[in-house]
Short mmCIF file of C-alpha atoms in Angstrom, two decimals:
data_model
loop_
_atom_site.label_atom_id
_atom_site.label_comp_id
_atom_site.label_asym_id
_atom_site.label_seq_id
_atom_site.Cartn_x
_atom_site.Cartn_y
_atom_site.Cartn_z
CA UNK A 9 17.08 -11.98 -10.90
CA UNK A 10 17.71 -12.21 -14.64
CA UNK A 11 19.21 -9.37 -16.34
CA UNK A 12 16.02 -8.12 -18.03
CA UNK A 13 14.19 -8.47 -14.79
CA UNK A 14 16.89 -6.07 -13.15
CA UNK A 15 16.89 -3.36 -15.78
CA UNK A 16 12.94 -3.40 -15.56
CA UNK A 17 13.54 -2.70 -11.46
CA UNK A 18 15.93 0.18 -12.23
CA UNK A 19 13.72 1.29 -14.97
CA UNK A 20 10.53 1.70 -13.06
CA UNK A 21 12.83 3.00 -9.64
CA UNK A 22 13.67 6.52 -11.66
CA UNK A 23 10.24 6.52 -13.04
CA UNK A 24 9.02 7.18 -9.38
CA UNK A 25 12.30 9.13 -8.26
CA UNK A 26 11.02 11.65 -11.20
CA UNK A 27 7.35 11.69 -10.23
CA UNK A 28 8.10 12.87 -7.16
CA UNK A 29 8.52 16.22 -8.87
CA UNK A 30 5.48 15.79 -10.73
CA UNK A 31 3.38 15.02 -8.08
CA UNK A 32 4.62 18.30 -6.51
CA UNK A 33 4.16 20.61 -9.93
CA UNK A 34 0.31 18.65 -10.29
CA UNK A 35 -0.56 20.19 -6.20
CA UNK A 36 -0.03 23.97 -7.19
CA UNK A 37 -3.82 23.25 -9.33
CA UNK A 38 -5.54 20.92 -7.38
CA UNK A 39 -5.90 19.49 -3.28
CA UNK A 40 -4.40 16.10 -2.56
CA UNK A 41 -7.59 13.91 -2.24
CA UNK A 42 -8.52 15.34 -5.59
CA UNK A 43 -5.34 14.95 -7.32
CA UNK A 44 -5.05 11.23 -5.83
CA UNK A 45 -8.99 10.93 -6.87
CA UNK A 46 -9.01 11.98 -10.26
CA UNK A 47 -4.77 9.62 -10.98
CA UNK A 48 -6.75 6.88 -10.28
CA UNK A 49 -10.17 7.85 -12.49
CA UNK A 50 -7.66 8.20 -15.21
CA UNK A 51 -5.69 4.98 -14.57
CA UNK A 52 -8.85 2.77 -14.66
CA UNK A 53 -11.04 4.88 -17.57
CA UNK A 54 -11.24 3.45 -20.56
CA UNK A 55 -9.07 0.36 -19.58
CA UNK A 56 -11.61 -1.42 -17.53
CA UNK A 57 -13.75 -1.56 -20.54
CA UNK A 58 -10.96 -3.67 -22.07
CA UNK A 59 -9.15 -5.78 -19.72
CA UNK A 60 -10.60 -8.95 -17.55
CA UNK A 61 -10.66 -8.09 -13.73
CA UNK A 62 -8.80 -10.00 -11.27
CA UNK A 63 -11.03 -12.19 -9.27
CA UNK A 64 -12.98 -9.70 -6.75
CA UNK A 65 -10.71 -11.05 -3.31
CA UNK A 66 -9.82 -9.76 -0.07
CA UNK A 67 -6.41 -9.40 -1.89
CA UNK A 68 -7.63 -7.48 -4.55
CA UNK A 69 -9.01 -4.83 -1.92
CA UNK A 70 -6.24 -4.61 0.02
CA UNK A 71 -3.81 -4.23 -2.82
CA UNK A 72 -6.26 -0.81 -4.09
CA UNK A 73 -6.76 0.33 -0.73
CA UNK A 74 -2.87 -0.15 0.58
CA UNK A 75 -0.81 0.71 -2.52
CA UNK A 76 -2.94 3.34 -3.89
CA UNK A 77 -5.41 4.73 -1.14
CA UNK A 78 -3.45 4.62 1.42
CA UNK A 79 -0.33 5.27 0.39
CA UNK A 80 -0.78 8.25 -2.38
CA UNK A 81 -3.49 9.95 -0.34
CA UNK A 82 -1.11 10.15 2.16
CA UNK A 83 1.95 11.09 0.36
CA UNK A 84 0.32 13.85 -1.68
CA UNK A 85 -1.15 14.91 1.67
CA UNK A 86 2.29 14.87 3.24
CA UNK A 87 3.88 17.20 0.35
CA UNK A 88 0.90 19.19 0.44
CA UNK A 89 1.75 20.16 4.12
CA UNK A 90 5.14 21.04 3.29
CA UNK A 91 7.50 17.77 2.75
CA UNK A 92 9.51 18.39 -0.21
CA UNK A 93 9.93 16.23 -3.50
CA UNK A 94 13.30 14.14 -2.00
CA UNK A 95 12.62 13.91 1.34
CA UNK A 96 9.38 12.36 0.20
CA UNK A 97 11.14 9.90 -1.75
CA UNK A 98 13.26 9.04 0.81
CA UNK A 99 11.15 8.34 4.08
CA UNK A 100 9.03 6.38 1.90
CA UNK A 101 11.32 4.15 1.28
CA UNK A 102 10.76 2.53 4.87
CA UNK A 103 8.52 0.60 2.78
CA UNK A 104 10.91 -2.09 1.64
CA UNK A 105 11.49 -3.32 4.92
CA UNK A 106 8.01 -3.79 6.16
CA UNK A 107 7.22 -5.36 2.92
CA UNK A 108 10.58 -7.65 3.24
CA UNK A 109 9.38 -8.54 7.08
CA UNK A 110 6.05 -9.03 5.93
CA UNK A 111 7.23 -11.33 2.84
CA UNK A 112 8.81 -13.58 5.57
CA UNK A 113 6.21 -13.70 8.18
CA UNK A 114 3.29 -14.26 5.92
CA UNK A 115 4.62 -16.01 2.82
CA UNK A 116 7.84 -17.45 4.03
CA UNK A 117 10.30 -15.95 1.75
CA UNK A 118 13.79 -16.87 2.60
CA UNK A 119 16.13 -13.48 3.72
CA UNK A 120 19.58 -14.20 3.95
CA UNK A 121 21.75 -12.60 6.46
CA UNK A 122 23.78 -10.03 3.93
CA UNK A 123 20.41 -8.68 2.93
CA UNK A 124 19.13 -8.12 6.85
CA UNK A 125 22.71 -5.98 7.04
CA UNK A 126 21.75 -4.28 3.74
CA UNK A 127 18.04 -3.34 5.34
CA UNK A 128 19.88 -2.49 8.30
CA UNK A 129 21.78 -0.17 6.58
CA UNK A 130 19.03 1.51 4.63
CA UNK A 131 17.19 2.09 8.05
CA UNK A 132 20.38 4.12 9.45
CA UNK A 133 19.75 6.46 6.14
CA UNK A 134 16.04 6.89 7.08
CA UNK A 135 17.11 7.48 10.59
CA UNK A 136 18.98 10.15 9.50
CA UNK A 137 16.37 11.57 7.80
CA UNK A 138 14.16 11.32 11.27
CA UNK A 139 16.69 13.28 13.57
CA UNK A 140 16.55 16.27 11.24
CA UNK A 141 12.71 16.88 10.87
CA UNK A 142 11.26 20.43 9.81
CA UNK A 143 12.01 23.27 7.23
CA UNK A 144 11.52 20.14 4.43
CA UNK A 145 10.22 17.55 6.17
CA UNK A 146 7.67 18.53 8.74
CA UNK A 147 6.13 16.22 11.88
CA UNK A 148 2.88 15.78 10.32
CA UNK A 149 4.28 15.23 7.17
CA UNK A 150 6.28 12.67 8.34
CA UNK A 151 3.92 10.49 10.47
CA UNK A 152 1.66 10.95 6.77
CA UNK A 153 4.81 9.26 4.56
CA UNK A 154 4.75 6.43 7.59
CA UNK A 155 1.45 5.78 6.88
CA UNK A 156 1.46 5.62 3.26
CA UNK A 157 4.73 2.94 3.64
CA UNK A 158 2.85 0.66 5.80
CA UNK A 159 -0.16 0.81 3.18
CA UNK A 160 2.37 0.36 0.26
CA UNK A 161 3.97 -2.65 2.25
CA UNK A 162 0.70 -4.74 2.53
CA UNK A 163 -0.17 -3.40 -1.23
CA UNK A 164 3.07 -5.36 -2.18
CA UNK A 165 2.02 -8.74 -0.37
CA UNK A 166 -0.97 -8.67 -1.91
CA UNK A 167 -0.43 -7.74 -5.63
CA UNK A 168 1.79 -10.89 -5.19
CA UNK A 169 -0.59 -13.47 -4.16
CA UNK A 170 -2.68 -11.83 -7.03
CA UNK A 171 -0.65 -12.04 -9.76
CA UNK A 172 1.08 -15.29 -8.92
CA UNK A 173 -2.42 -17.16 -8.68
CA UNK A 174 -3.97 -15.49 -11.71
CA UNK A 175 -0.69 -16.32 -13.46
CA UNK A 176 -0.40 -19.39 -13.03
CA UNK A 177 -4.00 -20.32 -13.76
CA UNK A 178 -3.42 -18.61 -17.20
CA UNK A 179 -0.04 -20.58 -17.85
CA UNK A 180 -1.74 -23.50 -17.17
CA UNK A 181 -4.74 -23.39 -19.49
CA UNK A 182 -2.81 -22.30 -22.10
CA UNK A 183 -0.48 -25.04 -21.80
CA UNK A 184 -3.33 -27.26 -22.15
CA UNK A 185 -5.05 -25.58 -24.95
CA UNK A 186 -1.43 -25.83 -26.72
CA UNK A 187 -0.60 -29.08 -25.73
CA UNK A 188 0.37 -30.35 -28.67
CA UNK A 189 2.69 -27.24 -30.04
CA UNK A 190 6.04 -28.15 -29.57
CA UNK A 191 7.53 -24.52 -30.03
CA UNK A 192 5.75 -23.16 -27.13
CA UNK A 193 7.53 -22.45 -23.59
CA UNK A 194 5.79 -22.68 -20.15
CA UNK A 195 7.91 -19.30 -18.98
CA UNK A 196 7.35 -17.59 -21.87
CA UNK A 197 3.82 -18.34 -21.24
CA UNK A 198 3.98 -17.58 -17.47
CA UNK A 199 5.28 -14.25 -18.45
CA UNK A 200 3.18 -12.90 -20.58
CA UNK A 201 0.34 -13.78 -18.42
CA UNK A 202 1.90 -12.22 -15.76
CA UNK A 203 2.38 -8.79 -17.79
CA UNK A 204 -1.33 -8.74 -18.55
CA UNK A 205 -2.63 -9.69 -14.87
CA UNK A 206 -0.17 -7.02 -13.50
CA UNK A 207 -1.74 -4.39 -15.89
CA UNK A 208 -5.40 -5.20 -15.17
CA UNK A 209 -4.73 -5.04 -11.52
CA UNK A 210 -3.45 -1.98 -11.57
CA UNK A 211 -6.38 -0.80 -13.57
CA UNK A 212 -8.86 -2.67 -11.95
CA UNK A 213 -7.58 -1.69 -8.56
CA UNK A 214 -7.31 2.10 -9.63
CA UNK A 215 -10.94 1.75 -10.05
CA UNK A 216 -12.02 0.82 -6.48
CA UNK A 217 -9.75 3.10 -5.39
CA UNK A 218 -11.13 5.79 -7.37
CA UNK A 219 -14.47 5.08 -5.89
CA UNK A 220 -13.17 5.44 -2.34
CA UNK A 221 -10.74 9.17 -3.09
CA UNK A 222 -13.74 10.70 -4.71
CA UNK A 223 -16.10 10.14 -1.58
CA UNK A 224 -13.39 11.06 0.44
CA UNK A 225 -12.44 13.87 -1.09
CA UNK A 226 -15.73 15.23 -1.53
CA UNK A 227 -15.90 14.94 2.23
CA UNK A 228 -12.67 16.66 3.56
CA UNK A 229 -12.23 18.82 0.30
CA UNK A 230 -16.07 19.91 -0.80
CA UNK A 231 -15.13 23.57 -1.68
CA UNK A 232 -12.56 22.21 -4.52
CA UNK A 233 -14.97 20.63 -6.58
CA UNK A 234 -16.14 23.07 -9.05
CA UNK A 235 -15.57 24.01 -12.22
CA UNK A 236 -12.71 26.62 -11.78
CA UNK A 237 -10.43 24.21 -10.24
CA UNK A 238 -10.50 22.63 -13.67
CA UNK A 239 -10.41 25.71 -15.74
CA UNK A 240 -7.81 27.73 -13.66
CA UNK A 241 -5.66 24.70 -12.88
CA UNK A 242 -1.65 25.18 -14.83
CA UNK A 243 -0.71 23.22 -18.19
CA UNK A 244 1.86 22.10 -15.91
CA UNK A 245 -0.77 20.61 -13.68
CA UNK A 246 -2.26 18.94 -16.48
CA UNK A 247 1.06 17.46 -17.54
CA UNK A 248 1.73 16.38 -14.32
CA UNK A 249 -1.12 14.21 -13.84
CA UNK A 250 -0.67 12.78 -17.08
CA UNK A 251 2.93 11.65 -16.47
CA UNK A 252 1.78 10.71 -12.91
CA UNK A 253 -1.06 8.31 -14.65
CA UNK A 254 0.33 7.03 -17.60
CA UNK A 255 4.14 6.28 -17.27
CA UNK A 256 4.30 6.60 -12.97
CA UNK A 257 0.39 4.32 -12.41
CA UNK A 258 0.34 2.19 -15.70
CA UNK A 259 3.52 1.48 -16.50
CA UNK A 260 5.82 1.76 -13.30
CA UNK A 261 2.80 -0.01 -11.56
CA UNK A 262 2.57 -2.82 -14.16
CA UNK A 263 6.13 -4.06 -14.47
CA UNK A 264 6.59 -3.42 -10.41
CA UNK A 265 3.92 -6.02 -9.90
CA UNK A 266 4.86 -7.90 -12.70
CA UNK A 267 8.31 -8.22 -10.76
CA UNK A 268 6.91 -9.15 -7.73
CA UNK A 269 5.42 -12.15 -9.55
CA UNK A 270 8.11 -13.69 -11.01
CA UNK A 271 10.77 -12.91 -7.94
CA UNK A 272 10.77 -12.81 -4.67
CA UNK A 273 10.52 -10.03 -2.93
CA UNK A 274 13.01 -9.59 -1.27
CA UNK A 275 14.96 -9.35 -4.66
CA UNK A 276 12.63 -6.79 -6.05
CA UNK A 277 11.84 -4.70 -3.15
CA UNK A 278 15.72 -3.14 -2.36
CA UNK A 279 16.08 -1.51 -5.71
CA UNK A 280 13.10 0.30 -4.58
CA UNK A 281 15.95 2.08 -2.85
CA UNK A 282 17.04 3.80 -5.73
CA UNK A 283 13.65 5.95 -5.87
CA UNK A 284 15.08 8.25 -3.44
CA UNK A 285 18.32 8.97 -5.35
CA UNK A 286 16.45 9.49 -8.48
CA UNK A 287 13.75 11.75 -6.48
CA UNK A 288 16.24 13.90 -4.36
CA UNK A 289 18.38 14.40 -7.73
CA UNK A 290 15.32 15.51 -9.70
CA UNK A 291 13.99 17.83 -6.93
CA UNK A 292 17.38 19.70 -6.82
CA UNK A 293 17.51 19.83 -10.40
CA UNK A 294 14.17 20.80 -11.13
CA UNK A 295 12.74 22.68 -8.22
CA UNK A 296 15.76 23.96 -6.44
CA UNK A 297 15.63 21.91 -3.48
CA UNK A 298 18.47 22.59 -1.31
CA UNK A 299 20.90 19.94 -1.03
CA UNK A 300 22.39 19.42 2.93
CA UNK A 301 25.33 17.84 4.56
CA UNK A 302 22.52 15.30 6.26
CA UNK A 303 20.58 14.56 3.12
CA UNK A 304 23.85 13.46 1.57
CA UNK A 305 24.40 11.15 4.35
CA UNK A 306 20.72 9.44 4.15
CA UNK A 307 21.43 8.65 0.32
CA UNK A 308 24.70 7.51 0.94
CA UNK A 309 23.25 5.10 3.61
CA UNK A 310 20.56 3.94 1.69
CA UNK A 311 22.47 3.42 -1.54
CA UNK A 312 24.78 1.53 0.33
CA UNK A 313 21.97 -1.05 2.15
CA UNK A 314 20.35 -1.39 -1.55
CA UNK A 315 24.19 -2.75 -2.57
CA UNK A 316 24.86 -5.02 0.37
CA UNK A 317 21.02 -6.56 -0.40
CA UNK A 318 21.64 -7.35 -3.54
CA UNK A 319 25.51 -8.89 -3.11
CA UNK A 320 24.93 -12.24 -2.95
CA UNK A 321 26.80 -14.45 -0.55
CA UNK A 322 28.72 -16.98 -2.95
CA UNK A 323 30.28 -13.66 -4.67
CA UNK A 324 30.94 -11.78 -1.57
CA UNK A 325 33.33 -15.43 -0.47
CA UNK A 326 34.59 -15.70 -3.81
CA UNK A 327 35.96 -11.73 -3.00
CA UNK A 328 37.31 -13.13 0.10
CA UNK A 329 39.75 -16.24 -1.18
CA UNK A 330 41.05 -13.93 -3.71
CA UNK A 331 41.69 -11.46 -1.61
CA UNK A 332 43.47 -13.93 0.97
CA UNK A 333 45.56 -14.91 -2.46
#
């Protein structure tokens, strides 16, 4: 990955470490379906009026249902039940392996041995997390984060094969249309189409997921829609949703997929470890969460698989014969 590309990753990884926090301050107002319902209403209102849809595909669908029905109806239902800000962030991490294994069985994506040690790793920190469940972390809760990872997982796979078609048919027609301009690049280009596909499937698929968390939630959550759960709900709650929209949906969403279009992903999806480092950190900061001997070990796993994923193999030899020197 490029340098740029890498300070994106870590950029967008403590965006969604910190909204981890927010998600928990936005369900003190309002029920999880609801909350999840009315982050996606927000995400695709106005936009949609302003940016080309994706071609309507299977992969559109899955990417809306897996990555944001699936997984953030489950995760807000998981810390509504009890499952605090970090632990959240952490067990949903298992995410980067199933999207890793899934990147290899369906698309063929090389993995090289280091990074199979590195996800290897990262599982012992999750493991952890598993042997110590309650208090924080409830069962319930925990089979809820599960779900929302394997959701996330396909999400990935599929905002991929999106955004790398789409993509490239853009690159190419503007290529043509510019033929004869000398000054222009094909990646620069490829990029920028990339940016704006990533964005309008994130709006585009907030939209259909909308649809699907408002009948939903009107189902399993009837009594919370009226008017005093607006009125009542905190200013905090307000903010909340706001950051969780804005800078955690539209932004962290766009470059993530963005990523995933012009790497592989098993490149992009370890620094996704670092969302549990920035969540757990924010949580204790900012709503006391109580910091443990076993927590400390999970993060120290994890961190430690997202560093052996990323050390490439020529560096880790070059280490080696100057170490033998």
């Amino acid at each position: 990955m490029i340098s740029v590309h890498i300070a994106l990753a870590i950029l967008v990884t403590f965006i969604w470490g910190v909204n981890f926090t927010f998600i928990a301050w936005g369900l003190e107002s309002f029920p999880p379906l609801m909350l999840t319902a009315m982050r996606f209403f927000f995400t695709a209102i106005p936009l949609v009026l302003f940016l080309k849809p994706p071609k309507f595909n299977r992969s559109l669908f899955i990417y809306a249902i897996g990555t944001f029905v699936m997984q953030y109806a489950f995760v807000f239902t998981a810390m509504h039940l009890g499952a605090s800000a970090g632990l959240t962030a952490l067990v949903l991490q298992l995410q980067i392996f199933i999207t890793v294994l899934l990147a290899y069985l369906m698309l063929g994506e090389a993995v090289s041995r280091i990074q199979i040690i590195g996800m290897l790793v990262g599982v012992l920190g999750l493991s952890v997390i598993a042997l110590n469940l309650g208090g924080d972390m409830p069962l319930i809760g925990f089979i809820c984060i599960l779900i929302a990872a394997i959701g996330w997982s396909f999400g990935n796979i599929a905002s991929k094969q999106v955004s790398k078609q789409v993509s490239r048919q853009a690159a190419t027609k503007t290529m043509q249309q510019k033929a004869g301009v000398s000054n222009v690049q094909p990646n620069t280009v490829g990029n920028k189409a990339s940016a704006v596909t990533a964005l309008a499937l994130v709006v585009w698929g907030g939209l259909i997921a909308c649809v699907i968390l408002i009948v939903v939630s009107l189902i399993f959550e009837s009594d919370a829609w009226q008017l005093a759960t607006f009125t009542q709900a905190s200013l905090k709650s307000w903010l909340s949703l706001g950051f969780i929209v804005y800078i955690s949906t539209l932004i962290g969403f766009g470059l993530w997929a963005h990523l995933l279009a012009q790497n592989t992903a098993s490149k992009v999806m370890p620094f996704a470890l670092l969302v549990p480092i920035f969540g757990m950190a924010t949580s204790v900061l900012l709503t006391g969460e109580q910091v443990t001997w076993w927590k400390m070990l999970a993060m120290v796993l994890i961190l430690s698989g997202l560093v052996l994923a990323n050390v490439k193999v020529g560096f880790i030899k070059k280490i080696f014969i100057i170490s033998k020197k």
